[in-house]
Short mmCIF file of C-alpha atoms in Angstrom, two decimals:
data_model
loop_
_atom_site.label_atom_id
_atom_site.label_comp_id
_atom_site.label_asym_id
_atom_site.label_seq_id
_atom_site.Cartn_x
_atom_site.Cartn_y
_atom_site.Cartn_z
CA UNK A 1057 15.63 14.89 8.37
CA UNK A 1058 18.98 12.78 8.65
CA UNK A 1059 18.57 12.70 12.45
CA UNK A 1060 15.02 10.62 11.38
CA UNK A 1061 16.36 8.57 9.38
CA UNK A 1062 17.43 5.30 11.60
CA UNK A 1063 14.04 6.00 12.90
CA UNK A 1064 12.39 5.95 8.96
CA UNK A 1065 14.10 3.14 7.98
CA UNK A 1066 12.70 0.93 11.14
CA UNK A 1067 9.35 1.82 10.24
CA UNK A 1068 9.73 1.36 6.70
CA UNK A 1069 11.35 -2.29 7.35
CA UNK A 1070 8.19 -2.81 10.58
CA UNK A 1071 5.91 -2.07 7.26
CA UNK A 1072 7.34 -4.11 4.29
CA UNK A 1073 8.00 -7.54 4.04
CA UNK A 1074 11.36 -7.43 3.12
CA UNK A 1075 14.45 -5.41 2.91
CA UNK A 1076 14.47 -4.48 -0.72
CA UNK A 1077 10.24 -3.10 0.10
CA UNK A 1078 11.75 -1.48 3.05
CA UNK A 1079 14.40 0.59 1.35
CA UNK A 1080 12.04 1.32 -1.45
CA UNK A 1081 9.02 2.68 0.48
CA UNK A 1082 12.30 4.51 2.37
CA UNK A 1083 13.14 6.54 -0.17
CA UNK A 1084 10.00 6.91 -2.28
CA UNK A 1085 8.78 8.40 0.98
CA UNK A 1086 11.85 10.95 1.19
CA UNK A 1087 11.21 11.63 -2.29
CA UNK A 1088 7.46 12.26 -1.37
CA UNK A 1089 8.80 14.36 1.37
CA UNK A 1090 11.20 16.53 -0.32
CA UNK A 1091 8.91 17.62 -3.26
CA UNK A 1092 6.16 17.95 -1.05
CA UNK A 1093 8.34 19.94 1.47
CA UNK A 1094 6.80 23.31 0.92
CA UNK A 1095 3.53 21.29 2.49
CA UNK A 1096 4.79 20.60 6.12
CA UNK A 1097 2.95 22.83 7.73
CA UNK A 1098 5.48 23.43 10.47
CA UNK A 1099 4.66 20.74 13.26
CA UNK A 1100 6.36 18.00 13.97
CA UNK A 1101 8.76 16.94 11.14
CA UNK A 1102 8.57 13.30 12.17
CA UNK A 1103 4.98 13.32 12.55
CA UNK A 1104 4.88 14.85 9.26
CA UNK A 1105 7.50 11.93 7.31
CA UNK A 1106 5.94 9.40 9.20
CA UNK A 1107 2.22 9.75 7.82
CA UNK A 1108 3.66 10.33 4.24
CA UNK A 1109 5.12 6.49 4.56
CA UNK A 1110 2.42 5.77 5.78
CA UNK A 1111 -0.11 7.00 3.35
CA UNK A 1112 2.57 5.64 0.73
CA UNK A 1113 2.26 2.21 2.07
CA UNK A 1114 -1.18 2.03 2.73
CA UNK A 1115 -2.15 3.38 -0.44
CA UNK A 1116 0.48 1.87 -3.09
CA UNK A 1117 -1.47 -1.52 -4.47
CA UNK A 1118 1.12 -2.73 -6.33
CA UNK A 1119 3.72 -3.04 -3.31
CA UNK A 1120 0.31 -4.92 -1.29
CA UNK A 1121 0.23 -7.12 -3.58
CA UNK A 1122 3.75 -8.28 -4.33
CA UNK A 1123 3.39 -8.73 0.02
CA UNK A 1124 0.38 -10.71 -0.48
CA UNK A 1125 1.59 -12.51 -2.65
CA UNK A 1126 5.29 -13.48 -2.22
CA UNK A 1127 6.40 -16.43 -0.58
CA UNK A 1128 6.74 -15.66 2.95
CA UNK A 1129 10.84 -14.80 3.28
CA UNK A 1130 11.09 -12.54 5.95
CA UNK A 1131 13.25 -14.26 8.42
CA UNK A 1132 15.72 -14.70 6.02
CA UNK A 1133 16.06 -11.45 4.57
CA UNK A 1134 17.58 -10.40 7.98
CA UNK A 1135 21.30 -11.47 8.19
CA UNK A 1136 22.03 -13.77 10.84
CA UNK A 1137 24.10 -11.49 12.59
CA UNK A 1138 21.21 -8.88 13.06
CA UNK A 1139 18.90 -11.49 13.47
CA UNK A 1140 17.22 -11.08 16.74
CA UNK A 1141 17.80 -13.36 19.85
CA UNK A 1142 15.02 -16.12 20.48
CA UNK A 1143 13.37 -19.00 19.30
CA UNK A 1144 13.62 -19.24 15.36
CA UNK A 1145 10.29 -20.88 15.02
CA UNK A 1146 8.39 -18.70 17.47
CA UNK A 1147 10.12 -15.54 15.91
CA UNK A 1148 8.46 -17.01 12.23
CA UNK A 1149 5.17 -17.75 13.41
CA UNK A 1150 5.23 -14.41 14.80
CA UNK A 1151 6.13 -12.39 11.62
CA UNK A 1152 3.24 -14.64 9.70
CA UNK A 1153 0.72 -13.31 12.09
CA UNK A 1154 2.16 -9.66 11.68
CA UNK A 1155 2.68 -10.51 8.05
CA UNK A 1156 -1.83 -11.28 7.84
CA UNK A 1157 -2.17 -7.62 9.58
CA UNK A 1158 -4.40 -5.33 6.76
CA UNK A 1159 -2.37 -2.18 6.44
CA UNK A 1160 -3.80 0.37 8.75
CA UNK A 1161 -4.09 -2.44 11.60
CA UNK A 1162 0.16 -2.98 11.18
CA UNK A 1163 1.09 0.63 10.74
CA UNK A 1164 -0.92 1.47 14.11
CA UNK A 1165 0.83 -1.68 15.92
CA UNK A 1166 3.99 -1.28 14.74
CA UNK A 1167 3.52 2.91 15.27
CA UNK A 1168 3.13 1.90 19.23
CA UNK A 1169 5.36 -0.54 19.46
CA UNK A 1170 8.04 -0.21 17.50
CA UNK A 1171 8.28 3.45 17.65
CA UNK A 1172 6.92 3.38 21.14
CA UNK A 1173 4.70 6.48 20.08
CA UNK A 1174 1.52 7.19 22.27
CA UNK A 1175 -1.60 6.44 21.13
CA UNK A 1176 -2.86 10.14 20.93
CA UNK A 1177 0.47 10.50 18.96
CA UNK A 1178 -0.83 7.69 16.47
CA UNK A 1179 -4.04 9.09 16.23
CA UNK A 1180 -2.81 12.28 15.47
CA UNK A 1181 -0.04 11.47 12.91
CA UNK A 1182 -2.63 8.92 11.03
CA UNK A 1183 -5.95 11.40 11.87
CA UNK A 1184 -8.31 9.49 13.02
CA UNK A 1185 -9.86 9.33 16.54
CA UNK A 1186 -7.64 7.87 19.56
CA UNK A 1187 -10.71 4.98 19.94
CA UNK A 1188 -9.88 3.73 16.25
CA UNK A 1189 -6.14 3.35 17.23
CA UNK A 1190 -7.66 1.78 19.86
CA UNK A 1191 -9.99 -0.52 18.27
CA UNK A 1192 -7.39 -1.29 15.75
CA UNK A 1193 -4.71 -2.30 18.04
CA UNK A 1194 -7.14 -4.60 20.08
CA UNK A 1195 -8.02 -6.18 16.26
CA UNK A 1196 -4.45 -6.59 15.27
CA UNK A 1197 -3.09 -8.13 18.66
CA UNK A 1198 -6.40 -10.63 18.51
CA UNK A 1199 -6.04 -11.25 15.12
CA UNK A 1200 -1.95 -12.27 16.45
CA UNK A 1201 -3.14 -14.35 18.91
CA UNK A 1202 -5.59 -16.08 16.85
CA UNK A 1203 -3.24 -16.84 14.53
CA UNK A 1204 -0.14 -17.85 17.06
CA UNK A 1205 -3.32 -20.45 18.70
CA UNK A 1206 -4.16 -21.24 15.13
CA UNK A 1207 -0.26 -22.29 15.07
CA UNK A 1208 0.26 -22.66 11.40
CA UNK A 1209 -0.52 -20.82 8.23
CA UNK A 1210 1.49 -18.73 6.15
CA UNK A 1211 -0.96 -16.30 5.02
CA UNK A 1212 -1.22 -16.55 1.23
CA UNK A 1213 -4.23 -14.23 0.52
CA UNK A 1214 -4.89 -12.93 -2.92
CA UNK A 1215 -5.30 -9.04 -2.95
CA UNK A 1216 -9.09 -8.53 -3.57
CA UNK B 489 -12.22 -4.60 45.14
CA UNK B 490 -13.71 -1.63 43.67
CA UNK B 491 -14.42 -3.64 39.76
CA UNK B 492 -17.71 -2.45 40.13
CA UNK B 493 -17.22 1.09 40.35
CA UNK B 494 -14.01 1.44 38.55
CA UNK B 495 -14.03 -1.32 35.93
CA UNK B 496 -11.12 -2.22 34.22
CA UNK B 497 -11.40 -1.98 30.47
CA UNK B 498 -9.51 -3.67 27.18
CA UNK B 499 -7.99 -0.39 26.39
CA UNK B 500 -6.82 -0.11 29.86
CA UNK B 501 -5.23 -3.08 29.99
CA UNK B 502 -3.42 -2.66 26.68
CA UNK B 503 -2.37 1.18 27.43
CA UNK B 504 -0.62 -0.74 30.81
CA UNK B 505 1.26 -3.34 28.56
CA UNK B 506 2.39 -0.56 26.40
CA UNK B 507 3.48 1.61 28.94
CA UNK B 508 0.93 4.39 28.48
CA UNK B 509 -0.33 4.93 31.60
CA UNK B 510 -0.18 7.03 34.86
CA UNK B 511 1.05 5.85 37.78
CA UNK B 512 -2.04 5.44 39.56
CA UNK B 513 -4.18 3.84 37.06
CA UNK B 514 -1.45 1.11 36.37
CA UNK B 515 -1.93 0.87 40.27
CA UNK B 516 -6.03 0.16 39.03
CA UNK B 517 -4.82 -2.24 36.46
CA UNK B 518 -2.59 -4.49 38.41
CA UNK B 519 -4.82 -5.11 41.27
CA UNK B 520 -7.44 -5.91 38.50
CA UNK B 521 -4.75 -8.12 37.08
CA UNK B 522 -3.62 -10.05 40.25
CA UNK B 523 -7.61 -11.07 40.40
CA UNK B 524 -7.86 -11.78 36.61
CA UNK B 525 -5.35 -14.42 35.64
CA UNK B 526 -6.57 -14.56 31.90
CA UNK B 527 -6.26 -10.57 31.51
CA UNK B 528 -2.55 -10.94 33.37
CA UNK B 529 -1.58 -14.04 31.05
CA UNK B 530 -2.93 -11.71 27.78
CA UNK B 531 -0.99 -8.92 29.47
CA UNK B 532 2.07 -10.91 29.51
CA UNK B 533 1.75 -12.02 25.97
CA UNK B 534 1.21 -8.82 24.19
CA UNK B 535 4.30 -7.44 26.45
CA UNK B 536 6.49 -10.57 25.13
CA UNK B 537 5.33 -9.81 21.90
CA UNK B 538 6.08 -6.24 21.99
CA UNK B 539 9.82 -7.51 22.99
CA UNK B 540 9.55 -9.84 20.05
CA UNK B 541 8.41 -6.95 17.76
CA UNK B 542 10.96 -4.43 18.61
CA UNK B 543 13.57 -6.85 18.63
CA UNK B 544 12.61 -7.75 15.39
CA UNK B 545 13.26 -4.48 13.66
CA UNK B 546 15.41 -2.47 15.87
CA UNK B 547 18.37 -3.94 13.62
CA UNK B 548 16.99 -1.50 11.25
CA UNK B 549 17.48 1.76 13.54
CA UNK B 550 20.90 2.88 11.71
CA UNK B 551 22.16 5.42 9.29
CA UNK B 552 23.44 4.41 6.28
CA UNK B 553 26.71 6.61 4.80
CA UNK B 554 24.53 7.05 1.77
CA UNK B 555 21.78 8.57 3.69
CA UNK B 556 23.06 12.55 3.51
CA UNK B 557 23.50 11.87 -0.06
CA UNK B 558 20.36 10.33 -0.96
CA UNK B 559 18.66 13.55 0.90
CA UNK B 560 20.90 15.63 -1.03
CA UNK B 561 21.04 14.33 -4.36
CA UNK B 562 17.22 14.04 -4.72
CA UNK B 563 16.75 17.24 -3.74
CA UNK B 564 18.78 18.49 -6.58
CA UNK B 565 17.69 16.10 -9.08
CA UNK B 566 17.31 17.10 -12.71
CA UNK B 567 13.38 18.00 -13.24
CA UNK B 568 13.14 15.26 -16.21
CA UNK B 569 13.83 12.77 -13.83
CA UNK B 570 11.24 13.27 -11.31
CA UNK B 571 8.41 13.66 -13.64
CA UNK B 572 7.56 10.21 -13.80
CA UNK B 573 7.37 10.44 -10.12
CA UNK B 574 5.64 13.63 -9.58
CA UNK B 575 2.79 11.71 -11.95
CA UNK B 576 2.99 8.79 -9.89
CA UNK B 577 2.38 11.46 -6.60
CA UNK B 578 -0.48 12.50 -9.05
CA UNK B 579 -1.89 9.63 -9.00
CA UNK B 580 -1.23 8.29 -5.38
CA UNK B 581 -3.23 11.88 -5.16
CA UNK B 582 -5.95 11.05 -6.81
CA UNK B 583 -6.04 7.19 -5.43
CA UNK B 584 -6.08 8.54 -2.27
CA UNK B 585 -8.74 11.33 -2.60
CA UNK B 586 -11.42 9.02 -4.33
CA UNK B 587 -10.91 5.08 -3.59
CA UNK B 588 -10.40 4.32 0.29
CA UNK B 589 -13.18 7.27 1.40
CA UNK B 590 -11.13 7.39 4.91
CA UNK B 591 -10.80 10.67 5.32
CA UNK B 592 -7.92 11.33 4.66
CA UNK B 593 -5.29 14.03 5.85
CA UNK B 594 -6.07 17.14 3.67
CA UNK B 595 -2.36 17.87 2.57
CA UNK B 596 -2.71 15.08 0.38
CA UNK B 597 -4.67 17.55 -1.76
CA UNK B 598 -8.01 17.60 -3.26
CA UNK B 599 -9.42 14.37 -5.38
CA UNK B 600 -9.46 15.00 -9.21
CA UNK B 601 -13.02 14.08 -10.54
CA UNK B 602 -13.40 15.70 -13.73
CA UNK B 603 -10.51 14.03 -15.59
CA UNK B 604 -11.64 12.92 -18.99
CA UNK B 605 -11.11 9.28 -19.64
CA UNK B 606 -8.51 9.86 -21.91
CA UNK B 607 -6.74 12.12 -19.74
CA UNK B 608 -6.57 9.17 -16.78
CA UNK B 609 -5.81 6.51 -20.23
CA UNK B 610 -2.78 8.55 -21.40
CA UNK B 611 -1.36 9.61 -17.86
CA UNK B 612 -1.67 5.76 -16.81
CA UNK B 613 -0.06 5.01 -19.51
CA UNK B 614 3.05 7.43 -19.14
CA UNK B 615 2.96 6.43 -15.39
CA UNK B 616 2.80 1.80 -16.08
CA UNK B 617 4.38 1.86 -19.27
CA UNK B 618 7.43 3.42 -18.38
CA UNK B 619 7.84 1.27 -14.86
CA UNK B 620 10.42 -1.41 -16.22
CA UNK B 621 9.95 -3.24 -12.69
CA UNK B 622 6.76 -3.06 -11.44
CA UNK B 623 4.41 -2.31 -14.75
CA UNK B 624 1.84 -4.96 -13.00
CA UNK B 625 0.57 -5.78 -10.12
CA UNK B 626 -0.26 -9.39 -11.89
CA UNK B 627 1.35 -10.63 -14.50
CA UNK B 628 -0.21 -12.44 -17.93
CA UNK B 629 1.39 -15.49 -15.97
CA UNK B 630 -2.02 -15.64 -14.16
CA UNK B 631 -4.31 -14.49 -16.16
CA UNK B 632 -7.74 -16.10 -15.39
CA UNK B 633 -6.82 -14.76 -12.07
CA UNK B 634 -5.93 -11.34 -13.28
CA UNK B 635 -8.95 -11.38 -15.12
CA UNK B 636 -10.74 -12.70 -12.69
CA UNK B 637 -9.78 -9.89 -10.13
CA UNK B 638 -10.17 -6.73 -12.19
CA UNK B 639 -14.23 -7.72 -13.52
CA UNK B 640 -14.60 -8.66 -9.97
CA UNK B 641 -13.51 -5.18 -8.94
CA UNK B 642 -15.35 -3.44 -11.68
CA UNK B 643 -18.08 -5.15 -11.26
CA UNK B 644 -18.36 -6.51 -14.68
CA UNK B 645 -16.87 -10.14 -16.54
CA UNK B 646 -14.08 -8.63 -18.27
CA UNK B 647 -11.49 -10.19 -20.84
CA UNK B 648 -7.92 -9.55 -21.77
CA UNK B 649 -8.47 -8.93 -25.39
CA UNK B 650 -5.54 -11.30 -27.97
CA UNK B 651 -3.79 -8.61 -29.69
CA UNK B 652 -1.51 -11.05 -31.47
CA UNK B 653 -2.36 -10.06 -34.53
CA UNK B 654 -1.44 -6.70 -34.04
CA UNK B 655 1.79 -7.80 -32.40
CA UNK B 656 1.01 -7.56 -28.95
CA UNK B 657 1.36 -9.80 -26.26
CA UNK B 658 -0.30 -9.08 -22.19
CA UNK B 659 1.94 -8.34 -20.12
CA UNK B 660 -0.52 -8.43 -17.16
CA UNK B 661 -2.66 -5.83 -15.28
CA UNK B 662 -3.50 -3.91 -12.26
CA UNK B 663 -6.03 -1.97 -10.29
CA UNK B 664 -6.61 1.72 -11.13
CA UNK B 665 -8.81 4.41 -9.87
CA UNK B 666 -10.95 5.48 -12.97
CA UNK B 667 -13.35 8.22 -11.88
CA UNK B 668 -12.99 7.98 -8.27
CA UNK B 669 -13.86 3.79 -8.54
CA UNK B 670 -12.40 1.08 -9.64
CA UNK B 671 -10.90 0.47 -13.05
CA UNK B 672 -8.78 -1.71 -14.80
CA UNK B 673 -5.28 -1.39 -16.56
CA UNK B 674 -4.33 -3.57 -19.14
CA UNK B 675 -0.51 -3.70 -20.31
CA UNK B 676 0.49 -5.48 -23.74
CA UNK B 677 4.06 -5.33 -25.38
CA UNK B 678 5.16 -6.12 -28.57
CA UNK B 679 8.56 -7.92 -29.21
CA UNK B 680 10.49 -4.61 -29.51
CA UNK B 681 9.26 -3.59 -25.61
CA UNK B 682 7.19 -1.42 -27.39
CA UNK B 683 4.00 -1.52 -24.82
CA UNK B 684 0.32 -0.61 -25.03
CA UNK B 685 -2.29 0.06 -21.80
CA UNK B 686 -6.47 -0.78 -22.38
CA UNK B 687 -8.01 1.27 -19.60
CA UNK B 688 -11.48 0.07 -18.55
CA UNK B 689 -13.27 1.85 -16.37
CA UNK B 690 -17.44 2.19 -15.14
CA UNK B 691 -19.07 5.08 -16.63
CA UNK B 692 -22.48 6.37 -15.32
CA UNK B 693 -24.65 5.99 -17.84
CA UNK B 694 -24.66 2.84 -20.32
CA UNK B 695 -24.25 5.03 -23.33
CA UNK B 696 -22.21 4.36 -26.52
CA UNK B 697 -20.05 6.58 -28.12
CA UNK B 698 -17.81 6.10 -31.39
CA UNK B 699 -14.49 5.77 -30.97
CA UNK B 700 -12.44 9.37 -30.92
CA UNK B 701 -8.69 10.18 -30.14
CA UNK B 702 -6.97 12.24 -28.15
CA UNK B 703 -2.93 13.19 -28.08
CA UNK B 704 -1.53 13.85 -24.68
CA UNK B 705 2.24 14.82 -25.76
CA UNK B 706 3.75 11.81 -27.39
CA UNK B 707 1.02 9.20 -26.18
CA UNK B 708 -1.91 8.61 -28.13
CA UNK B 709 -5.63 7.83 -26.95
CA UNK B 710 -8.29 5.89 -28.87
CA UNK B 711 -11.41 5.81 -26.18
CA UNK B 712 -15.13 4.96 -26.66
CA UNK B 713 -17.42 3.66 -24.14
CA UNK B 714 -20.21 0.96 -24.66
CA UNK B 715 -22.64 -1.03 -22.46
CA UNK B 716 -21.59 0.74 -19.31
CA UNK B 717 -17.80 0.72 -19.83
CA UNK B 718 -15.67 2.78 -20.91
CA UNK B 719 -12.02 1.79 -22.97
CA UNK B 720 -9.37 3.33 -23.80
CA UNK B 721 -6.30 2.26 -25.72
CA UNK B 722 -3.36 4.45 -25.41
CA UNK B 723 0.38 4.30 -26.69
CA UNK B 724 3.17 5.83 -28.59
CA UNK B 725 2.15 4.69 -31.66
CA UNK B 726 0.52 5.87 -35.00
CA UNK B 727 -2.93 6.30 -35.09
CA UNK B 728 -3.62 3.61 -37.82
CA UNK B 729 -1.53 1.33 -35.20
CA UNK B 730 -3.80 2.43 -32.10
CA UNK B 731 -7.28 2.00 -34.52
CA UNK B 732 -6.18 -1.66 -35.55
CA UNK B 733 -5.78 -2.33 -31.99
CA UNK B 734 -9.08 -0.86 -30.67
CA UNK B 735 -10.58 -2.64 -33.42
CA UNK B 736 -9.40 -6.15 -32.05
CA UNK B 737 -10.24 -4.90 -28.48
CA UNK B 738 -13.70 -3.95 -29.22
CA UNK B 739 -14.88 -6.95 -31.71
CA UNK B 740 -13.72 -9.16 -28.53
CA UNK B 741 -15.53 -7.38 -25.75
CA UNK B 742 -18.91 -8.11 -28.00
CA UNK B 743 -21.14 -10.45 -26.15
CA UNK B 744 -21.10 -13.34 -27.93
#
């Protein structure tokens, strides 16, 4: 489990909007994990952590909503020494469009890209059929490019 | 030269920006590509934006020295501690088994349905009242919007009863599964901290009951149900306290 944990933590930050959601849904999901241990069946122990954050974050409202409803701060949280090479602008207008992602459609792109997992991996690890990672990786990466054309908005959506 | 016959698809074209394709169907794809300049320029964008993305979090790809202990100490953990949690997993459980209908993976563990209402009132109750950060998902701050929210959800105008007179203030709300649908969760507080949840959930039939109680350990549940709705008031106080309350609660959900 400690050799998944850089690994965790990357997909727990690719999830949340910030650092402090990150670390939480981190180790609410090792929590999860270790009480829950006598339920891994056996596979694929990062398969198996990986859908319990997941499930975690699609499925805990109240984190959603703080998301939804915070001030975008993203690029901030990330001290400027980690901060990532490139155009400061571009790199925000970027994170809003990941930021207006519904939860399943994020955790499936950031699954393949960030964890450079394969799709039948994804579909496996989230159970669902390889076309919905599918479908929902073509949604999220038009719904990015809308929103990049779009070139504005800071999505401030109320949860409904 | 061979579109016709061997087409390329969307999915094709993102498996080749994410890398997740033989050899000789990338071959496919960038033929197709050198012909379609608007597929090639998407294809470019996604793969800058992958870049973008990675870079993005990859910061994040590190051990922390407090990782080994944070397996190891929750693992040994005193029980008392993780029984708020173990409710919250109980609840996640049963959020997950009856609200988003997905399908979800079956180690998650089978939906509860038959939960009285006051057995969901009081074990909401230990779960919200006890958060100290996070009791609400919206806070009394906003509360036509709160209230707004949770009748639109339920399907039914809702208020957020004044308990001042009891000695209770809202301290907001948030969404709960009652029943396998939607329901809402109402938190007050008096000046001591001392808090109080109103559960409302949809019942099936638009009977009315009286109002009865029901102890769950410490926490106490007043519940009746009326026009389609069912309430329940639940909190560690006296029964005398929780019946003044339900009084105020039910005189304002009246129609007018």
């Amino acid at each position: 489990m400690l050799d998944l944990m850089p690994s965790l933590r990357r997909y727990a930050r690719s999830l949340t909007r910030s650092d402090v959601d990150g670390e939480d849904l981190l180790q609410d999901s090792l929590e999860r994990a270790l009480v829950k241990r006598g339920q891994w069946s056996g596979g694929s122990l990062k398969a198996w952590a990986f859908s319990i954050m997941t499930n975690l974050y699609r499925n805990d409202t109240a984190r959603a909503t703080r998301r939804r409803t915070a001030p975008l701060d993203d690029a901030q949280d990330v001290p400027s020494t980690l901060a990532p090479p490139g155009d400061p602008l571009e790199r925000r207008k970027l994170v809003a469009a990941i930021d207006s992602l519904a939860p399943d459609f994020r955790a499936v792109l950031m699954l393949v890209v960030v964890e450079s997992m394969s799709y039948r991996e994804v579909a496996s690890l989230l159970q669902i059929p390889e076309g919905t990672v599918m479908s929902r990786l073509t949604r999220a990466r038009a719904q990015i490019a809308r929103i990049l054309e779009a070139d504005n908005v800071i999505p401030m959506r109320r949860s409904e | 030269m061979s579109d016709a016959l061997n087409p390329v698809t969307e999915n094709d074209l993102h498996a080749y920006a994410d890398g997740h394709m033989a050899v000789d169907d990338a071959a496919r794809v960038e033929t197709w590509l050198a012909e379609h300049p608007e597929d090639a320029a998407r294809v470019a964008a996604w793969r800058s934006q992958n870049a973008a993305i990675r870079d993005m979090f990859a910061p994040y790809a590190t051990t922390r020295p407090e990782d080994a202990a944070l397996l190891a100490v929750q693992a040994r953990r005193p029980i008392l501690e993780r029984l708020p949690l173990r409710a919250a997993a109980a609840v996640l459980l049963f959020a997950l088994g009856t609200a988003t209908g997905l399908g979800l993976p079956s180690l998650l563990g089978a939906p509860a349905t038959a939960t009285p209402i006051f057995k969901q009132a009081s074990e909401a109750y230990a779960i919200y009242a006890r958060e100290v950060r996070h009791p609400v998902e919206v806070w009394a701050g906003e509360k036509d919007h709160l209230v707004a929210w949770l009748g639109k959800r339920l399907g039914e105008k809702i208020v957020a009863p004044d308990l001042a007179s009891a000695g209770y203030t809202l301290v907001g709300g948030r969404l709960v599964p009652v029943d396998g649908v939607a329901g809402a969760l109402l938190m007050y507080e008096d000046k001591s901290g001392k808090r109080l949840t109103l559960l409302l959930g949809r019942t099936a039939k638009k009977n009315e009951t009286a109002f009865q109680f029901a102890s769950n350990g410490a926490v106490e549940t007043l519940y009746w149900m009326d026009n389609g709705l069912a309430y329940a008031v639940s909190g560690e106080i006296s029964r005398e306290a929780l019946r003044a309350v339900a009084d105020l609660c039910y005189r304002q959900f009246q129609p007018a």
